[in-house]
Coordinates of C-alpha atoms in Angstrom, one line a residue:
M1 CA 0.0 0.0 0.0
R2 CA 2.8 2.4 1.0
K3 CA 4.6 1.7 -2.3
W4 CA 1.4 2.3 -4.2
I5 CA 0.8 5.6 -2.4
L6 CA 4.4 6.8 -3.1
A7 CA 4.0 5.7 -6.8
T8 CA 0.8 7.7 -7.1
I9 CA 2.4 10.8 -5.5
A10 CA 5.4 10.5 -7.8
A11 CA 3.2 10.1 -10.8
A12 CA 1.2 13.2 -9.8
I13 CA 4.4 15.2 -9.4
F14 CA 5.5 14.1 -12.8
V15 CA 2.2 14.7 -14.6
A16 CA 1.2 18.0 -12.9
P17 CA 3.8 20.3 -14.5
S18 CA 3.1 18.8 -17.9
A19 CA -0.6 19.3 -17.5
S20 CA 0.0 22.8 -16.3
M21 CA 2.3 23.6 -19.2
A22 CA -0.3 22.4 -21.6
Q23 CA -2.7 25.0 -20.3
S24 CA -0.1 27.8 -20.3
P25 CA -0.2 30.1 -23.3
I26 CA 2.8 30.2 -25.7
V27 CA 4.6 33.5 -25.0
I28 CA 6.0 35.5 -27.9
K29 CA 8.2 38.4 -26.8
F30 CA 8.1 41.1 -29.5
S31 CA 10.8 43.7 -29.0
H32 CA 11.2 46.9 -31.0
V33 CA 12.9 50.3 -30.6
V34 CA 10.2 52.9 -31.5
T35 CA 7.2 54.1 -29.5
N36 CA 3.7 52.5 -29.6
D37 CA 2.4 55.6 -31.5
T38 CA 4.2 54.9 -34.8
P39 CA 3.4 52.7 -37.7
K40 CA 5.6 49.9 -36.4
G41 CA 4.4 50.4 -32.8
K42 CA 0.8 50.2 -33.9
G43 CA 1.6 47.2 -36.1
A44 CA 3.1 45.3 -33.2
L45 CA 0.0 46.0 -31.1
K46 CA -2.3 45.0 -34.0
F47 CA -0.4 41.7 -34.3
K48 CA -0.7 41.0 -30.6
E49 CA -4.5 41.7 -30.7
L50 CA -5.0 39.4 -33.8
A51 CA -2.6 36.6 -32.7
E52 CA -4.3 36.3 -29.3
K53 CA -7.8 36.4 -30.9
Y54 CA -7.1 33.9 -33.6
T55 CA -5.4 31.4 -31.3
D56 CA -8.1 31.7 -28.7
G57 CA -5.6 32.8 -26.1
K58 CA -3.2 29.9 -26.7
V59 CA -0.6 32.5 -27.6
K60 CA 0.3 35.6 -25.6
V61 CA 2.2 38.3 -27.3
E62 CA 4.2 40.6 -25.0
V63 CA 5.2 43.8 -26.8
Y64 CA 8.3 45.7 -25.6
P65 CA 8.4 49.1 -27.4
N66 CA 10.9 52.0 -27.3
S67 CA 14.1 49.9 -26.6
S68 CA 12.6 48.9 -23.2
L69 CA 13.9 45.3 -23.6
Y70 CA 16.8 45.5 -26.1
K71 CA 18.5 48.3 -28.0
D72 CA 19.1 47.9 -31.7
K73 CA 22.6 46.6 -31.4
E74 CA 21.5 43.9 -28.9
E75 CA 18.2 42.7 -30.2
I76 CA 19.2 40.5 -33.2
E77 CA 21.7 38.6 -31.0
A78 CA 18.9 38.2 -28.4
L79 CA 16.6 36.8 -31.1
Q80 CA 19.2 34.2 -32.2
L81 CA 19.8 33.2 -28.5
G82 CA 16.0 32.8 -28.0
S83 CA 15.8 35.5 -25.4
V84 CA 13.2 37.2 -27.5
Q85 CA 11.1 35.6 -30.3
M86 CA 10.1 38.4 -32.6
L87 CA 11.6 41.7 -33.8
A88 CA 11.0 44.3 -36.5
P89 CA 14.4 45.9 -37.1
S90 CA 15.1 48.2 -40.0
T91 CA 16.6 46.3 -42.9
A92 CA 19.8 48.2 -42.5
K93 CA 20.5 46.1 -39.4
F94 CA 21.3 42.8 -41.2
A95 CA 24.7 43.5 -42.5
P96 CA 26.5 42.4 -39.3
L97 CA 24.9 39.0 -39.8
G98 CA 26.5 38.7 -43.2
A99 CA 23.3 39.7 -45.1
K100 CA 24.7 42.9 -46.6
E101 CA 22.3 42.5 -49.6
F102 CA 19.5 44.1 -47.6
E103 CA 21.3 47.5 -47.7
A104 CA 20.4 47.7 -51.4
L105 CA 17.0 48.9 -50.2
D106 CA 18.8 52.0 -48.6
L107 CA 20.0 53.4 -52.0
P108 CA 19.0 57.0 -52.3
W109 CA 16.1 57.9 -54.6
L110 CA 15.5 54.2 -55.3
F111 CA 11.7 54.0 -54.8
K112 CA 9.7 56.7 -56.5
D113 CA 6.7 56.1 -54.2
E114 CA 5.1 53.8 -51.7
A115 CA 3.4 51.7 -54.3
T116 CA 6.7 50.9 -56.0
Y117 CA 8.2 49.9 -52.6
T118 CA 5.3 47.7 -51.7
K119 CA 5.3 45.9 -55.0
A120 CA 9.1 45.2 -54.8
M121 CA 8.9 43.8 -51.3
K122 CA 5.9 41.5 -52.0
G123 CA 7.7 40.2 -55.1
P124 CA 11.0 38.4 -55.9
V125 CA 13.2 41.0 -54.1
G126 CA 11.5 40.6 -50.7
K127 CA 11.5 36.8 -50.9
W128 CA 15.1 36.6 -52.2
L129 CA 16.3 38.7 -49.3
F130 CA 14.5 36.7 -46.6
Q131 CA 16.3 33.6 -47.9
K132 CA 19.6 35.2 -46.8
L133 CA 18.5 35.0 -43.2
E134 CA 17.6 31.4 -43.0
S135 CA 21.2 30.2 -42.4
K136 CA 21.4 32.6 -39.5
G137 CA 18.5 30.8 -37.6
I138 CA 16.1 33.6 -38.6
S139 CA 12.9 33.5 -40.5
G140 CA 11.4 36.5 -42.2
L141 CA 7.6 37.0 -41.9
A142 CA 6.8 40.4 -43.4
Y143 CA 8.1 43.8 -44.5
W144 CA 6.6 46.8 -42.8
D145 CA 6.6 50.3 -44.3
N146 CA 7.6 53.5 -42.5
G147 CA 7.8 55.8 -45.4
F148 CA 10.6 58.1 -46.6
H149 CA 13.4 59.8 -44.7
M150 CA 13.8 63.5 -44.0
V151 CA 17.0 65.1 -42.8
S152 CA 17.6 67.6 -40.0
S153 CA 20.2 69.9 -38.5
N154 CA 20.5 73.3 -36.8
R155 CA 21.2 74.8 -40.2
P156 CA 19.1 74.6 -43.4
L157 CA 20.1 71.7 -45.6
L158 CA 19.0 72.6 -49.1
M159 CA 22.1 71.9 -51.3
P160 CA 24.7 69.2 -51.1
A161 CA 27.3 71.8 -50.0
D162 CA 25.2 72.5 -46.9
F163 CA 26.1 69.0 -45.5
Q164 CA 29.9 69.8 -45.5
G165 CA 31.4 68.7 -42.2
L166 CA 28.0 67.8 -40.6
K167 CA 28.0 64.9 -38.1
V168 CA 24.9 62.9 -39.1
R169 CA 23.5 60.0 -37.1
I170 CA 22.7 56.9 -39.2
S171 CA 21.3 53.6 -38.1
G172 CA 24.2 51.5 -39.4
S173 CA 23.7 51.1 -43.2
K174 CA 26.9 51.4 -45.1
I175 CA 24.9 52.7 -48.1
A176 CA 23.6 55.5 -46.0
D177 CA 27.1 56.1 -44.7
Q178 CA 28.3 56.4 -48.3
Y179 CA 25.6 58.8 -49.6
F180 CA 26.2 61.1 -46.7
R181 CA 29.9 61.0 -47.4
E182 CA 29.2 61.8 -51.0
V183 CA 27.7 65.2 -49.9
G184 CA 30.6 65.9 -47.5
S185 CA 29.1 65.0 -44.1
I186 CA 30.5 62.7 -41.4
P187 CA 28.1 59.8 -40.6
Q188 CA 27.9 58.5 -37.1
I189 CA 26.4 55.1 -36.2
M190 CA 24.3 55.4 -33.0
A191 CA 21.5 53.4 -31.3
F192 CA 18.1 54.9 -31.9
S193 CA 17.4 55.3 -28.2
E194 CA 20.5 57.6 -27.9
V195 CA 19.7 60.0 -30.7
Y196 CA 17.6 62.6 -28.9
Q197 CA 20.3 63.3 -26.3
A198 CA 23.0 63.2 -28.9
L199 CA 21.1 65.9 -30.9
Q200 CA 20.4 67.9 -27.8
T201 CA 24.0 67.9 -26.6
G202 CA 25.6 68.3 -30.0
V203 CA 27.3 64.9 -30.1
V204 CA 25.8 64.8 -33.6
D205 CA 24.6 67.7 -35.7
G206 CA 21.7 66.0 -37.5
C207 CA 20.0 62.8 -38.5
E208 CA 17.7 61.3 -41.0
N209 CA 14.4 59.6 -40.2
T210 CA 10.7 59.5 -41.0
A211 CA 8.2 62.1 -39.9
S212 CA 6.5 59.8 -37.4
N213 CA 9.8 59.0 -35.7
Y214 CA 10.8 62.7 -35.6
L215 CA 7.6 63.5 -33.8
T216 CA 7.3 60.6 -31.4
Q217 CA 11.0 60.8 -30.4
K218 CA 10.8 64.6 -30.2
F219 CA 13.8 65.0 -32.5
H220 CA 12.1 68.1 -34.0
E221 CA 12.4 69.8 -30.6
V222 CA 16.2 69.8 -30.7
Q223 CA 16.7 70.5 -34.4
K224 CA 16.1 74.0 -35.8
H225 CA 15.6 72.8 -39.4
I226 CA 14.1 69.8 -41.1
T227 CA 14.3 69.2 -44.9
V228 CA 11.4 67.2 -46.2
S229 CA 13.7 65.5 -48.7
Y230 CA 12.3 62.0 -48.9
H231 CA 15.7 60.9 -50.2
A232 CA 15.6 57.3 -49.0
H233 CA 13.1 54.8 -47.7
L234 CA 12.8 53.2 -44.3
Q235 CA 11.4 49.7 -44.0
Y236 CA 11.4 47.1 -41.3
A237 CA 11.5 43.3 -41.6
V238 CA 9.4 41.4 -39.1
I239 CA 11.6 38.4 -38.1
V240 CA 11.4 35.4 -35.8
N241 CA 13.7 32.8 -34.2
S242 CA 13.4 30.0 -36.7
K243 CA 13.7 27.2 -34.1
F244 CA 10.9 28.7 -32.1
W245 CA 8.7 29.3 -35.1
N246 CA 9.2 25.9 -36.7
G247 CA 8.6 24.3 -33.3
L248 CA 5.1 25.7 -33.0
P249 CA 2.1 23.4 -33.6
T250 CA 1.0 23.7 -37.3
D251 CA -2.5 25.0 -36.4
I252 CA -1.0 27.7 -34.2
R253 CA 1.5 28.8 -36.8
M254 CA -1.3 29.1 -39.4
Q255 CA -3.3 31.4 -37.1
L256 CA -0.2 33.5 -36.4
D257 CA 0.5 33.7 -40.2
K258 CA -3.0 35.0 -40.7
A259 CA -2.5 37.5 -37.8
M260 CA 0.8 38.7 -39.3
D261 CA -0.7 39.1 -42.8
E262 CA -3.5 41.2 -41.5
A263 CA -1.2 43.2 -39.2
T264 CA 1.1 43.9 -42.2
D265 CA -1.8 45.1 -44.3
Y266 CA -2.9 47.4 -41.5
T267 CA 0.6 48.7 -40.8
N268 CA 1.4 49.5 -44.4
S269 CA -2.0 51.1 -44.9
I270 CA -1.5 53.6 -42.1
A271 CA 2.2 54.4 -42.7
V272 CA 1.6 57.2 -45.2
K273 CA -1.1 58.9 -43.2
E274 CA 0.8 58.5 -39.9
N275 CA 3.7 60.3 -41.5
E276 CA 1.5 63.0 -43.1
D277 CA -0.2 63.6 -39.7
A278 CA 3.2 63.7 -37.9
L279 CA 4.5 66.2 -40.4
A280 CA 1.5 68.4 -39.8
E281 CA 2.0 68.2 -36.0
I282 CA 5.7 69.1 -36.4
K283 CA 4.7 72.1 -38.5
K284 CA 2.1 73.1 -36.0
S285 CA 4.5 72.9 -33.1
G286 CA 6.6 75.8 -34.5
K287 CA 9.7 74.3 -32.9
T288 CA 11.5 73.7 -36.2
T289 CA 11.4 75.2 -39.7
L290 CA 10.4 72.8 -42.5
H291 CA 12.1 73.1 -45.9
Y292 CA 10.9 71.6 -49.2
L293 CA 13.3 71.0 -52.0
T294 CA 12.8 72.7 -55.3
D295 CA 13.2 70.6 -58.5
D296 CA 16.7 72.0 -59.0
Q297 CA 17.7 71.3 -55.4
R298 CA 16.4 67.8 -55.6
K299 CA 18.3 67.2 -58.8
A300 CA 21.5 68.5 -57.2
W301 CA 21.1 66.0 -54.3
Q302 CA 20.5 63.1 -56.8
V303 CA 23.6 64.0 -58.8
A304 CA 25.7 64.3 -55.7
M305 CA 24.5 61.0 -54.2
A306 CA 24.6 59.1 -57.6
P307 CA 28.1 57.6 -57.1
T308 CA 26.7 55.6 -54.2
Y309 CA 25.2 53.2 -56.8
K310 CA 28.5 52.3 -58.3
W311 CA 30.1 52.0 -54.9
A312 CA 27.2 49.7 -53.8
T313 CA 28.3 46.9 -56.2
G314 CA 31.3 46.1 -54.0
R315 CA 29.2 46.3 -50.8
V316 CA 26.0 44.4 -51.6
G317 CA 26.9 42.5 -54.8
Q318 CA 25.7 42.7 -58.4
E319 CA 23.1 40.0 -58.0
V320 CA 20.8 41.9 -55.7
L321 CA 21.3 45.1 -57.6
D322 CA 20.3 43.4 -60.8
L323 CA 17.2 41.9 -59.1
V324 CA 16.1 45.3 -57.8
A325 CA 16.8 47.0 -61.1
K326 CA 14.7 44.4 -62.9
E327 CA 11.9 44.7 -60.4
L328 CA 11.8 48.5 -60.6
A329 CA 12.6 48.7 -64.3
I330 CA 15.5 51.1 -63.7
K331 CA 19.2 51.2 -64.5
M332 CA 21.8 50.9 -61.8
N333 CA 24.5 53.1 -63.4

């Protein structure tokens, strides 16, 4: 009898955690570096809402915005280690992994409008780039739009000569580094969470980013001039730890795919308006002067930055440049 009781207790101890675990939701930690009140921030919250709804609570998505969990330099390593399951970094962040090809998307004046960008990323270009991440233990789920870059400084930036000697913060893309060097400025790689203080204290003189990020990070409050240049595009790649993702039950993963597809459509549909609204708010604040390029000024920027395309061949490789050129029906010098 005593042996039977002990065996029963042992069995209960062994089974209980398993039963408990079966009832616990699968947790997805989703880390990003911008605020909730941006296209990416809203997209992450939309995915959380849909993922929990479609899986009937079997999945719980914990969103950590504004670098509250990891900064940009730390987050991809954390993903590979399994400390976080989902990220949405800018595509400029993949070069340290050995996927330099993503930087082709940072070429200046590459996408003429949002529709052109969206078509390219849904087509062969987007799929080909995601394949470059598979050997790194990372799976790509979607591309999220955040519109076109503006530039700022405490002096007006209207002609290429105005950039001379300017210390400009960049996110890490060597393509961005090159086109800023082409106009005579000094690029500085810096974590997104550190930019406001760097601008405020003069560690850097200026930066590039989208209107929604300028507003929500309050960069416009510490920059006297913003040029609405739209010279390059900012896009994010929603990525997951492959081992985690592939280990999910098939039915759960199907529901999460559905949630991601809908969250992507939502995010990309609001990106343009979010940036337009942010630009209006920045103008209304009166804390910075907005400048718009004339046709001649824009042409001067394009000519000055054009050598970046030839330089890019040695950085990202001819294959991706040919792929992008074919998709966009353009010539790459």
